[in-house]
C-alpha cells in the first residue's frame, strides 16, 4: 500500500535545514510501492522530485509537486572470488554506513569516500568524489525504473556518462529515473590504497603509519573532513555548493600575472581546474555571515544555514558569490547543489 501525504514538512529530510513543504509526499520502501505510485493520478498530474538523503538539494520555495522519498534498503552479495566482491546495495541505504560496513568487512575501494552525507542512490547521480577517488571507479552498474515507461533498466558503468560531479542521471535522465540499487565491485585483498591526497599523507605521517590499511585511510578521511567541513546535523549545509571550475590554460596563465599564487590542477587537454574555495576566499567571502546564512569559516566552498536561514537567502548569497568571482576572475561558478 502506498501513502501520499499532503503539505508535508520536509525540512527534516534535507541537510540544509531550510523551511520547506512538499504539496505531496510519498515514502517508497519497496519496488511494488513505486510501481503502484506510478499508476496514481497524483503522480501522473504533478512534477516530481526524488529525495535521497537530501544532502545535495536547496529548496528556494515550497515544492508544488510530489516528493518521492527513496527508502529502499538491503545489501546483497552478487558475486565473489578470492580477490574481489560485487555487492548490490539498495538506493535508500546511508552512504557512510555502507562505507563503514565495507571497511569492517575489509572490502576496499570506497574508504576515501568516508563521511560523505547522503544515500547510496545519490552517489552515482553526482559521481561523488573526495580525496583522490570518485565513486565511478567502483560502480559496476546502476539499476532503477524509468519513470516514463515504468520499466526496469540497468546501466553498466560505461553507460552512465560519469564525469566530474556529473552523470546521465543528473543530465539526460534527471527526475526521470528512480535508482533502486547500485552494484559495486570492491577488493578483498591487494587493496588499491590511495593516499595521493596530501592531507591524508599528513595525517598518516603524524600517526607514524607507514603501511596504511583501508581502516587507516577511512579514519584519516574522517579526521580531515570533521576538521574542515561542518557537520550537517549541527550546522545546515550541503557540502560543496559549487563545482571546481575548469578554465582554458590561456585564461589561467593570464590570471597568474595578477594572482601569481592561484592554485590549479592541470589536465591533459590544455585546461586547468581551479579550486572554487580559493576563488571565493579571495573575494572576501570566507567566514562571512549575513543574517542566519553564511560561508563556512574553514572551507569557502561550503554555504551554511546557522539555524533559521531560508532557501532564498542561501540562493541570494550564492548569486552574490557568483557575481563577485565573475567580476574578479572572469570565471563563471556552477552550482554543484541541485537548486529547486
Ligand atoms: N581553498 C582555499 N580556501 C578555501 C578552501 C579551499 O584557498 O576556503 C583551496 C586551497 O588551495 C586548497 C584547495 O582549495 O588546497 C583544495 O581544497 P580542498 O582540499 O578543501 O578541496 P576542494 O577542491 O575545495 C573538493 C571537493 C570536496 C572534497 C575535497 C577533498 C568539489 C566541488 N569539492 O573540494 O567534495 O571533499 O575536494 O577531495 O570538488 C563535496 O562535493 O560536497 C565535497 C565536500
mmCIF file of C-alpha atoms and ligand atoms in Angstrom:
data_model
loop_
_atom_site.group_PDB
_atom_site.id
_atom_site.type_symbol
_atom_site.label_atom_id
_atom_site.label_comp_id
_atom_site.label_asym_id
_atom_site.label_seq_id
_atom_site.Cartn_x
_atom_site.Cartn_y
_atom_site.Cartn_z
ATOM 1 C CA UNK A 1 0.000 0.000 0.000
ATOM 2 C CA UNK A 2 1.250 3.457 -0.785
ATOM 3 C CA UNK A 3 0.552 6.508 1.298
ATOM 4 C CA UNK A 4 0.621 10.039 -0.091
ATOM 5 C CA UNK A 5 0.798 12.813 2.466
ATOM 6 C CA UNK A 6 -0.151 16.416 1.724
ATOM 7 C CA UNK A 7 1.599 19.654 2.716
ATOM 8 C CA UNK A 8 4.404 17.673 4.322
ATOM 9 C CA UNK A 9 7.177 19.482 6.194
ATOM 10 C CA UNK A 10 10.308 18.085 4.523
ATOM 11 C CA UNK A 11 12.861 20.286 6.306
ATOM 12 C CA UNK A 12 13.987 17.333 8.477
ATOM 13 C CA UNK A 13 14.808 15.339 5.314
ATOM 14 C CA UNK A 14 17.271 17.891 3.946
ATOM 15 C CA UNK A 15 20.701 18.716 5.341
ATOM 16 C CA UNK A 16 20.391 22.478 4.628
ATOM 17 C CA UNK A 17 17.501 22.521 7.099
ATOM 18 C CA UNK A 18 15.626 25.389 5.448
ATOM 19 C CA UNK A 19 11.844 25.584 5.908
ATOM 20 C CA UNK A 20 10.076 23.770 3.044
ATOM 21 C CA UNK A 21 6.795 21.965 2.487
ATOM 22 C CA UNK A 22 6.002 19.439 -0.242
ATOM 23 C CA UNK A 23 2.489 19.606 -1.759
ATOM 24 C CA UNK A 24 2.549 15.787 -1.892
ATOM 25 C CA UNK A 25 4.968 13.347 -0.299
ATOM 26 C CA UNK A 26 5.338 9.586 -0.554
ATOM 27 C CA UNK A 27 7.940 7.285 1.053
ATOM 28 C CA UNK A 28 8.870 4.260 -1.018
ATOM 29 C CA UNK A 29 10.110 1.142 0.800
ATOM 30 C CA UNK A 30 9.539 -1.427 -1.949
ATOM 31 C CA UNK A 31 9.600 -1.664 -5.715
ATOM 32 C CA UNK A 32 5.914 -2.703 -5.645
ATOM 33 C CA UNK A 33 5.060 0.545 -3.842
ATOM 34 C CA UNK A 34 6.860 2.551 -6.527
ATOM 35 C CA UNK A 35 5.036 0.690 -9.280
ATOM 36 C CA UNK A 36 1.704 1.482 -7.580
ATOM 37 C CA UNK A 37 2.683 5.110 -7.166
ATOM 38 C CA UNK A 38 3.454 5.444 -10.883
ATOM 39 C CA UNK A 39 -0.176 4.486 -11.628
ATOM 40 C CA UNK A 40 -1.581 7.076 -9.219
ATOM 41 C CA UNK A 41 -3.246 10.267 -10.582
ATOM 42 C CA UNK A 42 -1.258 12.437 -8.136
ATOM 43 C CA UNK A 43 1.947 11.048 -9.623
ATOM 44 C CA UNK A 44 0.692 11.449 -13.178
ATOM 45 C CA UNK A 45 -0.550 15.035 -12.741
ATOM 46 C CA UNK A 46 2.347 16.556 -10.855
ATOM 47 C CA UNK A 47 6.010 17.333 -11.218
ATOM 48 C CA UNK A 48 8.180 15.027 -9.119
ATOM 49 C CA UNK A 49 11.341 15.189 -7.114
ATOM 50 C CA UNK A 50 13.213 12.124 -5.876
ATOM 51 C CA UNK A 51 14.689 12.618 -2.438
ATOM 52 C CA UNK A 52 17.577 10.547 -1.124
ATOM 53 C CA UNK A 53 19.441 11.848 1.917
ATOM 54 C CA UNK A 54 18.555 15.450 0.967
ATOM 55 C CA UNK A 55 22.228 16.358 1.190
ATOM 56 C CA UNK A 56 22.655 17.923 -2.241
ATOM 57 C CA UNK A 57 19.497 19.992 -2.687
ATOM 58 C CA UNK A 58 18.441 23.532 -1.845
ATOM 59 C CA UNK A 59 14.718 24.320 -1.895
ATOM 60 C CA UNK A 60 14.223 28.042 -2.510
ATOM 61 C CA UNK A 61 10.448 27.793 -2.021
ATOM 62 C CA UNK A 62 7.810 25.219 -1.135
ATOM 63 C CA UNK A 63 7.700 22.346 -3.614
ATOM 64 C CA UNK A 64 4.443 22.322 -5.562
ATOM 65 C CA UNK A 65 4.633 18.715 -6.713
ATOM 66 C CA UNK A 66 5.262 15.181 -5.467
ATOM 67 C CA UNK A 67 8.373 14.386 -3.442
ATOM 68 C CA UNK A 68 9.243 10.688 -3.547
ATOM 69 C CA UNK A 69 11.483 9.579 -0.709
ATOM 70 C CA UNK A 70 13.631 6.561 -1.530
ATOM 71 C CA UNK A 71 13.755 4.237 1.492
ATOM 72 C CA UNK A 72 14.752 1.003 -0.296
ATOM 73 C CA UNK A 73 17.096 -0.965 1.974
ATOM 74 C CA UNK A 74 19.333 -4.020 1.787
ATOM 75 C CA UNK A 75 22.784 -5.276 0.813
ATOM 76 C CA UNK A 76 23.229 -8.493 -1.202
ATOM 77 C CA UNK A 77 26.427 -10.227 -2.282
ATOM 78 C CA UNK A 78 26.083 -10.883 -6.012
ATOM 79 C CA UNK A 79 29.430 -12.438 -6.874
ATOM 80 C CA UNK A 80 32.612 -13.200 -5.006
ATOM 81 C CA UNK A 81 36.100 -14.505 -5.717
ATOM 82 C CA UNK A 82 39.273 -14.724 -3.628
ATOM 83 C CA UNK A 83 40.221 -11.202 -4.604
ATOM 84 C CA UNK A 84 37.025 -9.239 -5.235
ATOM 85 C CA UNK A 85 33.358 -8.990 -4.343
ATOM 86 C CA UNK A 86 30.314 -7.498 -6.061
ATOM 87 C CA UNK A 87 27.638 -6.159 -3.734
ATOM 88 C CA UNK A 88 24.251 -4.818 -4.750
ATOM 89 C CA UNK A 89 23.157 -2.063 -2.384
ATOM 90 C CA UNK A 90 19.626 -0.683 -2.310
ATOM 91 C CA UNK A 91 19.488 3.019 -3.025
ATOM 92 C CA UNK A 92 17.982 4.159 0.274
ATOM 93 C CA UNK A 93 20.907 2.859 2.357
ATOM 94 C CA UNK A 94 23.010 5.543 4.026
ATOM 95 C CA UNK A 95 26.291 6.014 2.151
ATOM 96 C CA UNK A 96 28.584 6.445 5.153
ATOM 97 C CA UNK A 97 27.059 3.410 6.907
ATOM 98 C CA UNK A 98 27.831 1.415 3.770
ATOM 99 C CA UNK A 99 31.448 2.622 3.811
ATOM 100 C CA UNK A 100 31.773 1.604 7.459
ATOM 101 C CA UNK A 101 30.226 -1.824 6.699
ATOM 102 C CA UNK A 102 32.687 -2.388 3.835
ATOM 103 C CA UNK A 103 35.716 -1.266 5.857
ATOM 104 C CA UNK A 104 34.662 -3.624 8.683
ATOM 105 C CA UNK A 105 34.473 -6.496 6.177
ATOM 106 C CA UNK A 106 37.848 -5.461 4.719
ATOM 107 C CA UNK A 107 36.272 -4.721 1.318
ATOM 108 C CA UNK A 108 38.301 -1.936 -0.290
ATOM 109 C CA UNK A 109 37.516 0.826 -2.772
ATOM 110 C CA UNK A 110 35.278 3.350 -1.028
ATOM 111 C CA UNK A 111 37.243 4.130 2.156
ATOM 112 C CA UNK A 112 38.323 7.530 0.748
ATOM 113 C CA UNK A 113 34.627 8.381 0.459
ATOM 114 C CA UNK A 114 34.000 8.060 4.208
ATOM 115 C CA UNK A 115 31.639 10.527 5.890
ATOM 116 C CA UNK A 116 30.039 11.816 2.691
ATOM 117 C CA UNK A 117 26.432 12.563 3.600
ATOM 118 C CA UNK A 118 23.549 11.171 1.558
ATOM 119 C CA UNK A 119 22.269 7.855 0.278
ATOM 120 C CA UNK A 120 23.745 5.142 -1.920
ATOM 121 C CA UNK A 121 21.286 6.042 -4.701
ATOM 122 C CA UNK A 122 22.531 9.619 -4.773
ATOM 123 C CA UNK A 123 26.192 8.569 -5.083
ATOM 124 C CA UNK A 124 26.188 7.820 -8.850
ATOM 125 C CA UNK A 125 23.958 10.806 -9.681
ATOM 126 C CA UNK A 126 26.701 13.310 -8.987
ATOM 127 C CA UNK A 127 29.532 10.787 -9.079
ATOM 128 C CA UNK A 128 30.559 11.634 -5.526
ATOM 129 C CA UNK A 129 34.268 12.126 -5.058
ATOM 130 C CA UNK A 130 36.777 13.024 -2.394
ATOM 131 C CA UNK A 131 40.441 12.609 -1.532
ATOM 132 C CA UNK A 132 41.537 11.281 -4.891
ATOM 133 C CA UNK A 133 38.682 8.800 -5.519
ATOM 134 C CA UNK A 134 35.413 9.031 -7.461
ATOM 135 C CA UNK A 135 32.612 6.514 -6.946
ATOM 136 C CA UNK A 136 32.569 5.681 -10.675
ATOM 137 C CA UNK A 137 35.819 3.744 -10.101
ATOM 138 C CA UNK A 138 33.939 1.043 -8.144
ATOM 139 C CA UNK A 139 30.488 1.169 -9.727
ATOM 140 C CA UNK A 140 29.713 -1.889 -11.815
ATOM 141 C CA UNK A 141 26.113 -0.950 -12.616
ATOM 142 C CA UNK A 142 23.158 1.199 -11.607
ATOM 143 C CA UNK A 143 19.630 -0.259 -11.701
ATOM 144 C CA UNK A 144 16.311 1.531 -11.493
ATOM 145 C CA UNK A 145 12.957 2.268 -13.013
ATOM 146 C CA UNK A 146 12.454 4.536 -15.991
ATOM 147 C CA UNK A 147 9.698 6.814 -14.707
ATOM 148 C CA UNK A 148 8.323 7.460 -18.205
ATOM 149 C CA UNK A 149 7.861 3.792 -19.139
ATOM 150 C CA UNK A 150 7.743 2.112 -15.708
ATOM 151 C CA UNK A 151 10.326 -0.415 -16.938
ATOM 152 C CA UNK A 152 13.450 -1.590 -15.140
ATOM 153 C CA UNK A 153 16.773 -0.710 -16.672
ATOM 154 C CA UNK A 154 20.375 -1.426 -15.719
ATOM 155 C CA UNK A 155 23.170 0.912 -16.776
ATOM 156 C CA UNK A 156 26.665 -0.528 -16.870
ATOM 157 C CA UNK A 157 29.312 1.906 -15.702
ATOM 158 C CA UNK A 158 30.318 2.949 -19.246
ATOM 159 C CA UNK A 159 26.658 3.821 -19.975
ATOM 160 C CA UNK A 160 26.374 6.182 -17.007
ATOM 161 C CA UNK A 161 28.254 9.112 -18.680
ATOM 162 C CA UNK A 162 30.219 9.719 -15.499
ATOM 163 C CA UNK A 163 32.128 12.993 -15.340
ATOM 164 C CA UNK A 164 33.391 15.175 -12.520
ATOM 165 C CA UNK A 165 30.288 15.542 -10.270
ATOM 166 C CA UNK A 166 28.047 14.542 -13.173
ATOM 167 C CA UNK A 167 26.311 11.556 -14.816
ATOM 168 C CA UNK A 168 23.477 10.668 -17.147
ATOM 169 C CA UNK A 169 21.181 10.604 -14.076
ATOM 170 C CA UNK A 170 21.885 14.294 -13.438
ATOM 171 C CA UNK A 171 21.577 15.354 -17.075
ATOM 172 C CA UNK A 172 19.564 13.419 -19.685
ATOM 173 C CA UNK A 173 17.589 11.323 -17.163
ATOM 174 C CA UNK A 174 17.135 13.986 -14.477
ATOM 175 C CA UNK A 175 13.984 13.244 -12.397
ATOM 176 C CA UNK A 176 13.088 10.556 -14.963
ATOM 177 C CA UNK A 177 14.941 7.621 -13.475
ATOM 178 C CA UNK A 178 14.379 6.211 -9.990
ATOM 179 C CA UNK A 179 17.576 4.482 -8.905
ATOM 180 C CA UNK A 180 16.695 1.334 -6.972
ATOM 181 C CA UNK A 181 20.161 -0.167 -6.430
ATOM 182 C CA UNK A 182 23.844 0.281 -7.156
ATOM 183 C CA UNK A 183 26.254 -2.622 -7.653
ATOM 184 C CA UNK A 184 29.834 -2.046 -6.534
ATOM 185 C CA UNK A 185 32.937 -4.125 -7.221
ATOM 186 C CA UNK A 186 35.274 -4.000 -4.228
ATOM 187 C CA UNK A 187 38.611 -5.605 -3.455
ATOM 188 C CA UNK A 188 39.043 -8.299 -0.809
ATOM 189 C CA UNK A 189 42.827 -8.268 -0.862
ATOM 190 C CA UNK A 190 45.616 -6.272 -2.519
ATOM 191 C CA UNK A 191 43.598 -3.102 -1.949
ATOM 192 C CA UNK A 192 44.438 -0.067 -4.044
ATOM 193 C CA UNK A 193 45.304 2.164 -1.096
ATOM 194 C CA UNK A 194 45.014 5.752 -2.347
ATOM 195 C CA UNK A 195 46.861 8.290 -0.232
ATOM 196 C CA UNK A 196 47.681 10.609 -3.132
ATOM 197 C CA UNK A 197 45.823 13.452 -1.478
ATOM 198 C CA UNK A 198 48.352 15.423 0.578
ATOM 199 C CA UNK A 199 46.163 15.805 3.655
ATOM 200 C CA UNK A 200 45.769 12.017 4.030
ATOM 201 C CA UNK A 201 49.530 11.558 3.937
ATOM 202 C CA UNK A 202 49.968 14.269 6.568
ATOM 203 C CA UNK A 203 47.554 12.537 8.969
ATOM 204 C CA UNK A 204 49.149 9.116 8.413
ATOM 205 C CA UNK A 205 52.636 10.561 8.957
ATOM 206 C CA UNK A 206 51.553 12.199 12.222
ATOM 207 C CA UNK A 207 50.365 8.780 13.360
ATOM 208 C CA UNK A 208 53.595 7.076 12.156
ATOM 209 C CA UNK A 209 51.611 4.759 9.875
ATOM 210 C CA UNK A 210 53.820 3.612 7.007
ATOM 211 C CA UNK A 211 51.730 0.757 5.553
ATOM 212 C CA UNK A 212 48.160 2.002 5.828
ATOM 213 C CA UNK A 213 45.129 -0.303 5.739
ATOM 214 C CA UNK A 214 41.740 0.740 4.371
ATOM 215 C CA UNK A 215 40.697 1.307 8.002
ATOM 216 C CA UNK A 216 43.607 3.762 8.467
ATOM 217 C CA UNK A 217 42.644 5.629 5.287
ATOM 218 C CA UNK A 218 38.993 5.793 6.335
ATOM 219 C CA UNK A 219 39.949 7.088 9.809
ATOM 220 C CA UNK A 220 42.231 9.722 8.247
ATOM 221 C CA UNK A 221 39.498 10.911 5.872
ATOM 222 C CA UNK A 222 37.020 11.131 8.751
ATOM 223 C CA UNK A 223 39.532 13.192 10.733
ATOM 224 C CA UNK A 224 40.174 15.592 7.815
ATOM 225 C CA UNK A 225 36.503 16.004 6.893
ATOM 226 C CA UNK A 226 35.469 16.576 10.513
ATOM 227 C CA UNK A 227 38.063 19.342 10.893
ATOM 228 C CA UNK A 228 37.173 21.161 7.650
ATOM 229 C CA UNK A 229 33.535 20.524 6.857
ATOM 230 C CA UNK A 230 30.569 21.420 9.050
ATOM 231 C CA UNK A 231 28.558 18.524 10.484
ATOM 232 C CA UNK A 232 25.133 18.823 8.807
ATOM 233 C CA UNK A 233 23.434 17.554 11.978
ATOM 234 C CA UNK A 234 24.763 20.669 13.752
ATOM 235 C CA UNK A 235 25.002 23.359 11.019
ATOM 236 C CA UNK A 236 22.825 23.144 7.913
ATOM 237 C CA UNK A 237 24.830 22.683 4.700
ATOM 238 C CA UNK A 238 25.062 20.587 1.534
ATOM 239 C CA UNK A 239 28.821 20.132 1.233
ATOM 240 C CA UNK A 240 30.478 21.942 -1.659
ATOM 241 C CA UNK A 241 27.928 24.385 -3.024
ATOM 242 C CA UNK A 242 29.844 24.959 -6.269
ATOM 243 C CA UNK A 243 31.894 22.767 -8.591
ATOM 244 C CA UNK A 244 35.586 23.486 -9.028
ATOM 245 C CA UNK A 245 35.622 25.281 -12.398
ATOM 246 C CA UNK A 246 37.778 24.219 -15.333
ATOM 247 C CA UNK A 247 39.217 27.045 -17.408
ATOM 248 C CA UNK A 248 41.379 27.195 -20.548
ATOM 249 C CA UNK A 249 45.127 27.194 -19.890
ATOM 250 C CA UNK A 250 45.449 30.611 -21.587
ATOM 251 C CA UNK A 251 42.931 32.121 -19.153
ATOM 252 C CA UNK A 252 44.784 30.539 -16.227
ATOM 253 C CA UNK A 253 48.137 31.941 -17.394
ATOM 254 C CA UNK A 254 46.540 35.352 -17.777
ATOM 255 C CA UNK A 255 45.218 35.180 -14.201
ATOM 256 C CA UNK A 256 48.658 34.089 -12.930
ATOM 257 C CA UNK A 257 50.008 37.504 -13.953
ATOM 258 C CA UNK A 258 47.705 39.263 -11.476
ATOM 259 C CA UNK A 259 47.422 36.414 -8.947
ATOM 260 C CA UNK A 260 50.752 34.526 -9.007
ATOM 261 C CA UNK A 261 49.662 32.219 -6.159
ATOM 262 C CA UNK A 262 46.459 30.992 -7.878
ATOM 263 C CA UNK A 263 46.249 27.182 -7.396
ATOM 264 C CA UNK A 264 45.409 24.981 -10.363
ATOM 265 C CA UNK A 265 45.417 21.327 -11.368
ATOM 266 C CA UNK A 266 46.483 20.880 -14.975
ATOM 267 C CA UNK A 267 44.718 18.363 -17.180
ATOM 268 C CA UNK A 268 45.839 16.943 -20.493
ATOM 269 C CA UNK A 269 43.602 18.946 -22.796
ATOM 270 C CA UNK A 270 45.027 22.445 -22.176
ATOM 271 C CA UNK A 271 42.636 23.039 -19.306
ATOM 272 C CA UNK A 272 43.157 23.828 -15.629
ATOM 273 C CA UNK A 273 40.841 23.060 -12.701
ATOM 274 C CA UNK A 274 40.884 25.860 -10.129
ATOM 275 C CA UNK A 275 39.643 25.326 -6.548
ATOM 276 C CA UNK A 276 36.443 27.370 -6.204
ATOM 277 C CA UNK A 277 37.141 27.647 -2.467
ATOM 278 C CA UNK A 278 40.254 29.708 -3.248
ATOM 279 C CA UNK A 279 38.411 31.996 -5.669
ATOM 280 C CA UNK A 280 35.622 32.604 -3.143
ATOM 281 C CA UNK A 281 38.086 33.229 -0.323
ATOM 282 C CA UNK A 282 39.982 35.766 -2.472
ATOM 283 C CA UNK A 283 36.716 37.645 -2.965
ATOM 284 C CA UNK A 284 36.499 38.055 0.817
ATOM 285 C CA UNK A 285 33.576 35.717 1.431
ATOM 286 C CA UNK A 286 35.165 33.103 3.692
ATOM 287 C CA UNK A 287 33.547 33.136 7.146
ATOM 288 C CA UNK A 288 31.096 35.912 6.175
ATOM 289 C CA UNK A 289 27.683 35.743 7.821
ATOM 290 C CA UNK A 290 24.584 37.504 6.562
ATOM 291 C CA UNK A 291 21.714 37.073 8.984
ATOM 292 C CA UNK A 292 21.456 33.349 9.622
ATOM 293 C CA UNK A 293 23.263 32.153 6.489
ATOM 294 C CA UNK A 294 26.913 32.367 5.549
ATOM 295 C CA UNK A 295 30.115 30.970 4.109
ATOM 296 C CA UNK A 296 31.823 28.349 6.270
ATOM 297 C CA UNK A 297 34.816 29.579 8.264
ATOM 298 C CA UNK A 298 37.062 26.594 7.364
ATOM 299 C CA UNK A 299 36.071 25.950 3.727
ATOM 300 C CA UNK A 300 34.757 28.747 1.494
ATOM 301 C CA UNK A 301 33.121 26.284 -0.897
ATOM 302 C CA UNK A 302 30.502 25.395 1.699
ATOM 303 C CA UNK A 303 27.487 27.626 2.355
ATOM 304 C CA UNK A 304 25.801 27.215 5.717
ATOM 305 C CA UNK A 305 22.467 27.763 7.416
ATOM 306 C CA UNK A 306 23.243 28.662 11.038
ATOM 307 C CA UNK A 307 19.669 27.979 12.177
ATOM 308 C CA UNK A 308 16.757 29.887 10.702
ATOM 309 C CA UNK A 309 18.024 30.849 7.239
ATOM 310 C CA UNK A 310 15.752 30.411 4.229
ATOM 311 C CA UNK A 311 16.450 28.794 0.875
ATOM 312 C CA UNK A 312 16.004 32.208 -0.763
ATOM 313 C CA UNK A 313 18.661 33.766 1.494
ATOM 314 C CA UNK A 314 21.154 30.999 0.695
ATOM 315 C CA UNK A 315 20.397 31.311 -3.002
ATOM 316 C CA UNK A 316 20.856 35.079 -2.845
ATOM 317 C CA UNK A 317 24.232 34.612 -1.077
ATOM 318 C CA UNK A 318 25.260 32.099 -3.774
ATOM 319 C CA UNK A 319 24.265 34.568 -6.524
ATOM 320 C CA UNK A 320 26.343 37.330 -4.924
ATOM 321 C CA UNK A 321 29.346 34.984 -4.690
ATOM 322 C CA UNK A 322 28.948 34.011 -8.359
ATOM 323 C CA UNK A 323 28.866 37.716 -9.339
ATOM 324 C CA UNK A 324 31.999 38.611 -7.390
ATOM 325 C CA UNK A 325 34.012 35.645 -8.714
ATOM 326 C CA UNK A 326 32.895 36.538 -12.232
ATOM 327 C CA UNK A 327 33.902 40.152 -11.757
ATOM 328 C CA UNK A 328 37.323 39.472 -10.178
ATOM 329 C CA UNK A 329 38.439 36.422 -12.176
ATOM 330 C CA UNK A 330 36.059 36.253 -15.153
ATOM 331 C CA UNK A 331 35.169 32.703 -14.093
ATOM 332 C CA UNK A 332 31.557 31.525 -14.009
ATOM 333 C CA UNK A 333 30.976 29.283 -10.983
ATOM 334 C CA UNK A 334 28.450 26.499 -11.439
ATOM 335 C CA UNK A 335 26.352 25.182 -8.555
ATOM 336 C CA UNK A 336 27.001 21.600 -7.561
ATOM 337 C CA UNK A 337 23.903 21.598 -5.371
ATOM 338 C CA UNK A 338 20.548 20.918 -7.034
ATOM 339 C CA UNK A 339 18.500 24.145 -6.772
ATOM 340 C CA UNK A 340 14.712 23.635 -6.658
HETATM 341 N N1 LIG B 1 40.988 26.523 -0.781
HETATM 342 C C1 LIG B 1 41.144 27.799 -0.317
HETATM 343 N N2 LIG B 1 40.211 28.284 0.564
HETATM 344 C C2 LIG B 1 39.169 27.551 0.993
HETATM 345 C C3 LIG B 1 39.020 26.247 0.514
HETATM 346 C C4 LIG B 1 39.942 25.745 -0.389
HETATM 347 O O1 LIG B 1 42.065 28.511 -0.666
HETATM 348 O O2 LIG B 1 38.377 28.069 1.799
HETATM 349 C C5 LIG B 1 41.983 25.985 -1.771
HETATM 350 C C6 LIG B 1 43.304 25.538 -1.192
HETATM 351 O O3 LIG B 1 44.278 25.837 -2.164
HETATM 352 C C7 LIG B 1 43.185 24.039 -1.110
HETATM 353 C C8 LIG B 1 42.331 23.752 -2.336
HETATM 354 O O4 LIG B 1 41.437 24.857 -2.412
HETATM 355 O O5 LIG B 1 44.413 23.421 -1.193
HETATM 356 C C9 LIG B 1 41.541 22.472 -2.247
HETATM 357 O O6 LIG B 1 40.722 22.495 -1.107
HETATM 358 P P1 LIG B 1 40.100 21.142 -0.506
HETATM 359 O O7 LIG B 1 41.154 20.147 -0.316
HETATM 360 O O8 LIG B 1 39.285 21.503 0.696
HETATM 361 O O9 LIG B 1 39.197 20.596 -1.672
HETATM 362 P P2 LIG B 1 38.145 21.313 -2.633
HETATM 363 O O10 LIG B 1 38.660 21.302 -4.007
HETATM 364 O O11 LIG B 1 37.747 22.630 -2.058
HETATM 365 C C10 LIG B 1 36.948 19.086 -3.272
HETATM 366 C C11 LIG B 1 35.553 18.540 -3.287
HETATM 367 C C12 LIG B 1 35.124 18.107 -1.892
HETATM 368 C C13 LIG B 1 36.100 17.058 -1.384
HETATM 369 C C14 LIG B 1 37.520 17.667 -1.382
HETATM 370 C C15 LIG B 1 38.558 16.658 -1.000
HETATM 371 C C16 LIG B 1 34.438 19.664 -5.115
HETATM 372 C C17 LIG B 1 33.405 20.652 -5.539
HETATM 373 N N3 LIG B 1 34.621 19.533 -3.803
HETATM 374 O O12 LIG B 1 36.910 20.293 -2.500
HETATM 375 O O13 LIG B 1 33.852 17.496 -2.017
HETATM 376 O O14 LIG B 1 35.757 16.653 -0.067
HETATM 377 O O15 LIG B 1 37.841 18.130 -2.726
HETATM 378 O O16 LIG B 1 38.740 15.741 -2.033
HETATM 379 O O17 LIG B 1 35.045 19.026 -5.978
HETATM 380 C C18 LIG B 1 31.506 17.869 -1.866
HETATM 381 O O18 LIG B 1 31.438 17.592 -3.052
HETATM 382 O O19 LIG B 1 30.473 18.191 -1.212
HETATM 383 C C19 LIG B 1 32.802 17.903 -1.212
HETATM 384 C C20 LIG B 1 32.938 18.315 0.051
#
